[in-house]
Amino acid sequence: MSSLPSAAADLVDAHCHSVTVADLDDAEFAMLCTESSLPPAPGTSYLHTPLMLAIRRWCAPALGLELHAPIEDYLARRRQLGGLAASRRLLRRAGVSALLVDTGYIADQLAVPELADLAGAPGYEVVRLESLAEELAPAVPAQQFPERFRRALRACGERVVAFKSVIAYRHGFDVAPERPSDDAVIESVTTWSRAWAASRPARVTDPVILRFLLWEGMTCPQPGGRKPRPVQLHAGYGDADLDLHRVNPLLLTGLIRAAQRADGGPLVLLHCYPFHREAAYLASVYPNVYFDIGVAVGHLGPSASTLVGEALELAPFGKLHYSSDGCALAELFLVGALAFRQGLDKVMGDWVSADEISSADAAAIRATVLAGTARRLYPGLDDGPGPDISFTGPQDTPRQDEA
Ligand SMILES: [Zn+2]
């Protein structure tokens, strides 16, 4: 019998990407289920992982299959429905009430309004700092880049609720903490321009420019001169081109202190696994640090509740928020949402059973982590939960318009 997380909770997915609604073949689907871009080792498969157990658990019923349906049956059913109808069902079942979408990663996916329509929840934009710089830099003289970048950030409108930095991918967190001077940035952009003149697209990896982008994001006022938006930082777990040992968030300690002194906006450490305890420590001692455990919850499959429990060990509960880091596959949005809620329910249930906390405490912690932190942190999210999406079992009748 399926055990489903408790329903009727406001759930903000505070960091995700968009989806593809293409009809995927099995090999394409498998490669979207791993953070690796490399083929699997001989005798192994990306369809035989903890994440795939979670997909068979949480997603098979959403497509009208039995719980734990074999992956071959799942993929056949997905093909039968088509990418668009399957994605709609999966996104709706995730039951999120808002989506914060990083738009700087893959271009050939749904635009934010289309994703929001498919998911039945409002969508907001997270602007990736490096993508903006790479678009702008080849179009302006190097001497003008710092000021033109500042102007581009200030031009971001109300639907942009955060910025995002991938300095983790492009260099690592072992950078000098201070804001670089404009002169130093201009010198680095001049050097960078020789690289993009030789081969496009322009890809920023220079640590001076990357620090500049991060500092500008942390200190750019919102429209109307309001305080800066949060900057989301990829930390920990990610693709095979990441040097994981250089993205332990503890390496950011100097920058966090400098940003605190400069009264910069909040820093949100995303994903963090296996450094989620380090991230929780930073969140517990620095007021400007928040964190989440997105992406890893889904990939840990049956072990998700262990990770949720560890994330709840130390930091104030108002420093942790939910995100799926869903990307390309709608399955990742659904698995993220239900595995996180299930894990949270389990941890809270254990604490209540052991008389560590009251039921009222558990309800308050759940509400904070699922949505309260995000609604307090990100500006302009519409108040309250989205559409009333109830959780039903595997016998759910397919909707006419989705079949
Ligand atoms: Zn992401």
PDB file of C-alpha atoms in Angstrom, residues 97-207:
ATOM      1  CA  SER A  97       2.267  26.450  -4.954  1.00  0.00           C
ATOM      2  CA  ALA A  98       5.097  28.460  -6.531  1.00  0.00           C
ATOM      3  CA  LEU A  99       8.117  27.754  -8.740  1.00  0.00           C
ATOM      4  CA  LEU A 100      11.349  29.797  -8.719  1.00  0.00           C
ATOM      5  CA  VAL A 101      12.984  29.018 -12.049  1.00  0.00           C
ATOM      6  CA  ASP A 102      16.670  29.439 -12.912  1.00  0.00           C
ATOM      7  CA  THR A 103      16.420  30.492 -16.555  1.00  0.00           C
ATOM      8  CA  GLY A 104      20.132  30.529 -17.358  1.00  0.00           C
ATOM      9  CA  TYR A 105      20.878  26.880 -17.946  1.00  0.00           C
ATOM     10  CA  ILE A 106      19.241  25.147 -20.919  1.00  0.00           C
ATOM     11  CA  ALA A 107      17.622  27.161 -23.671  1.00  0.00           C
ATOM     12  CA  ASP A 108      15.413  24.559 -25.367  1.00  0.00           C
ATOM     13  CA  GLN A 109      12.948  24.117 -22.522  1.00  0.00           C
ATOM     14  CA  LEU A 110       9.607  25.700 -21.710  1.00  0.00           C
ATOM     15  CA  ALA A 111       9.582  29.404 -20.869  1.00  0.00           C
ATOM     16  CA  VAL A 112       8.607  30.250 -17.283  1.00  0.00           C
ATOM     17  CA  PRO A 113       4.944  31.151 -18.063  1.00  0.00           C
ATOM     18  CA  GLU A 114       4.487  27.889 -19.991  1.00  0.00           C
ATOM     19  CA  LEU A 115       6.071  25.873 -17.184  1.00  0.00           C
ATOM     20  CA  ALA A 116       3.845  27.635 -14.652  1.00  0.00           C
ATOM     21  CA  ASP A 117       0.772  26.897 -16.748  1.00  0.00           C
ATOM     22  CA  LEU A 118       1.714  23.230 -17.018  1.00  0.00           C
ATOM     23  CA  ALA A 119       2.355  22.979 -13.274  1.00  0.00           C
ATOM     24  CA  GLY A 120      -0.707  24.999 -12.270  1.00  0.00           C
ATOM     25  CA  ALA A 121       1.372  27.277 -10.031  1.00  0.00           C
ATOM     26  CA  PRO A 122       2.809  30.773 -10.440  1.00  0.00           C
ATOM     27  CA  GLY A 123       6.359  30.945 -11.776  1.00  0.00           C
ATOM     28  CA  TYR A 124       9.068  33.454 -10.878  1.00  0.00           C
ATOM     29  CA  GLU A 125      12.453  34.039 -12.431  1.00  0.00           C
ATOM     30  CA  VAL A 126      15.909  33.525 -10.987  1.00  0.00           C
ATOM     31  CA  VAL A 127      18.497  35.297 -13.165  1.00  0.00           C
ATOM     32  CA  ARG A 128      21.830  33.552 -13.541  1.00  0.00           C
ATOM     33  CA  LEU A 129      24.613  36.080 -13.137  1.00  0.00           C
ATOM     34  CA  GLU A 130      27.123  34.338 -15.407  1.00  0.00           C
ATOM     35  CA  SER A 131      24.606  33.957 -18.246  1.00  0.00           C
ATOM     36  CA  LEU A 132      23.787  37.655 -18.084  1.00  0.00           C
ATOM     37  CA  ALA A 133      27.504  38.550 -18.160  1.00  0.00           C
ATOM     38  CA  GLU A 134      28.176  36.216 -21.086  1.00  0.00           C
ATOM     39  CA  GLU A 135      25.371  37.817 -23.058  1.00  0.00           C
ATOM     40  CA  LEU A 136      26.456  41.343 -22.237  1.00  0.00           C
ATOM     41  CA  ALA A 137      30.264  41.239 -22.370  1.00  0.00           C
ATOM     42  CA  PRO A 138      30.758  40.633 -26.116  1.00  0.00           C
ATOM     43  CA  ALA A 139      28.334  43.490 -26.860  1.00  0.00           C
ATOM     44  CA  VAL A 140      30.080  46.283 -24.914  1.00  0.00           C
ATOM     45  CA  PRO A 141      33.659  47.633 -24.650  1.00  0.00           C
ATOM     46  CA  ALA A 142      35.552  46.097 -21.714  1.00  0.00           C
ATOM     47  CA  GLN A 143      35.857  49.551 -20.066  1.00  0.00           C
ATOM     48  CA  GLN A 144      32.093  49.810 -19.895  1.00  0.00           C
ATOM     49  CA  PHE A 145      31.392  46.274 -18.686  1.00  0.00           C
ATOM     50  CA  PRO A 146      31.217  46.883 -14.901  1.00  0.00           C
ATOM     51  CA  GLU A 147      28.762  49.763 -15.185  1.00  0.00           C
ATOM     52  CA  ARG A 148      26.696  48.133 -17.932  1.00  0.00           C
ATOM     53  CA  PHE A 149      26.417  44.932 -15.878  1.00  0.00           C
ATOM     54  CA  ARG A 150      25.247  46.915 -12.846  1.00  0.00           C
ATOM     55  CA  ARG A 151      22.683  48.638 -15.029  1.00  0.00           C
ATOM     56  CA  ALA A 152      21.459  45.302 -16.430  1.00  0.00           C
ATOM     57  CA  LEU A 153      20.952  43.937 -12.913  1.00  0.00           C
ATOM     58  CA  ARG A 154      19.086  47.052 -11.803  1.00  0.00           C
ATOM     59  CA  ALA A 155      16.789  46.676 -14.837  1.00  0.00           C
ATOM     60  CA  CYS A 156      15.527  43.273 -13.593  1.00  0.00           C
ATOM     61  CA  GLY A 157      11.825  43.556 -12.829  1.00  0.00           C
ATOM     62  CA  GLU A 158       9.455  42.397 -10.116  1.00  0.00           C
ATOM     63  CA  ARG A 159       9.168  38.801 -11.391  1.00  0.00           C
ATOM     64  CA  VAL A 160      12.910  38.327 -10.808  1.00  0.00           C
ATOM     65  CA  VAL A 161      12.989  37.169  -7.195  1.00  0.00           C
ATOM     66  CA  ALA A 162      16.638  36.087  -6.893  1.00  0.00           C
ATOM     67  CA  PHE A 163      19.962  35.886  -8.664  1.00  0.00           C
ATOM     68  CA  LYS A 164      21.975  32.705  -9.087  1.00  0.00           C
ATOM     69  CA  SER A 165      25.738  32.154  -9.126  1.00  0.00           C
ATOM     70  CA  VAL A 166      27.521  29.119 -10.552  1.00  0.00           C
ATOM     71  CA  ILE A 167      30.952  30.207  -9.384  1.00  0.00           C
ATOM     72  CA  ALA A 168      31.151  26.649  -8.005  1.00  0.00           C
ATOM     73  CA  TYR A 169      31.210  25.251 -11.532  1.00  0.00           C
ATOM     74  CA  ARG A 170      33.292  27.948 -13.128  1.00  0.00           C
ATOM     75  CA  HIS A 171      36.076  28.175 -10.532  1.00  0.00           C
ATOM     76  CA  GLY A 172      35.221  26.866  -7.058  1.00  0.00           C
ATOM     77  CA  PHE A 173      34.730  28.661  -3.735  1.00  0.00           C
ATOM     78  CA  ASP A 174      38.461  29.155  -3.131  1.00  0.00           C
ATOM     79  CA  VAL A 175      38.407  32.803  -4.166  1.00  0.00           C
ATOM     80  CA  ALA A 176      39.410  36.027  -2.429  1.00  0.00           C
ATOM     81  CA  PRO A 177      36.464  37.281  -0.398  1.00  0.00           C
ATOM     82  CA  GLU A 178      36.539  41.000  -1.199  1.00  0.00           C
ATOM     83  CA  ARG A 179      34.711  42.822  -3.964  1.00  0.00           C
ATOM     84  CA  PRO A 180      37.212  43.411  -6.817  1.00  0.00           C
ATOM     85  CA  SER A 181      37.811  46.934  -8.147  1.00  0.00           C
ATOM     86  CA  ASP A 182      36.309  47.982 -11.471  1.00  0.00           C
ATOM     87  CA  ASP A 183      39.840  48.372 -12.842  1.00  0.00           C
ATOM     88  CA  ALA A 184      40.665  44.763 -12.000  1.00  0.00           C
ATOM     89  CA  VAL A 185      37.400  43.624 -13.616  1.00  0.00           C
ATOM     90  CA  ILE A 186      38.112  45.618 -16.798  1.00  0.00           C
ATOM     91  CA  GLU A 187      41.578  44.060 -17.029  1.00  0.00           C
ATOM     92  CA  SER A 188      40.104  40.564 -16.665  1.00  0.00           C
ATOM     93  CA  VAL A 189      37.335  41.240 -19.199  1.00  0.00           C
ATOM     94  CA  THR A 190      39.972  42.462 -21.669  1.00  0.00           C
ATOM     95  CA  THR A 191      41.811  39.155 -21.284  1.00  0.00           C
ATOM     96  CA  TRP A 192      38.529  37.232 -21.493  1.00  0.00           C
ATOM     97  CA  SER A 193      37.626  39.041 -24.734  1.00  0.00           C
ATOM     98  CA  ARG A 194      40.633  37.478 -26.469  1.00  0.00           C
ATOM     99  CA  ALA A 195      39.221  34.029 -25.582  1.00  0.00           C
ATOM    100  CA  TRP A 196      35.742  34.683 -26.949  1.00  0.00           C
ATOM    101  CA  ALA A 197      37.225  36.299 -30.078  1.00  0.00           C
ATOM    102  CA  ALA A 198      38.954  32.967 -30.705  1.00  0.00           C
ATOM    103  CA  SER A 199      35.992  30.724 -29.927  1.00  0.00           C
ATOM    104  CA  ARG A 200      32.405  31.478 -29.059  1.00  0.00           C
ATOM    105  CA  PRO A 201      30.369  31.230 -26.946  1.00  0.00           C
ATOM    106  CA  ALA A 202      31.911  33.436 -24.295  1.00  0.00           C
ATOM    107  CA  ARG A 203      32.242  31.446 -21.069  1.00  0.00           C
ATOM    108  CA  VAL A 204      33.332  33.240 -17.932  1.00  0.00           C
ATOM    109  CA  THR A 205      35.769  31.363 -15.698  1.00  0.00           C
ATOM    110  CA  ASP A 206      37.971  34.214 -14.466  1.00  0.00           C
ATOM    111  CA  PRO A 207      37.762  34.382 -10.649  1.00  0.00           C
TER     112      PRO A 207
END
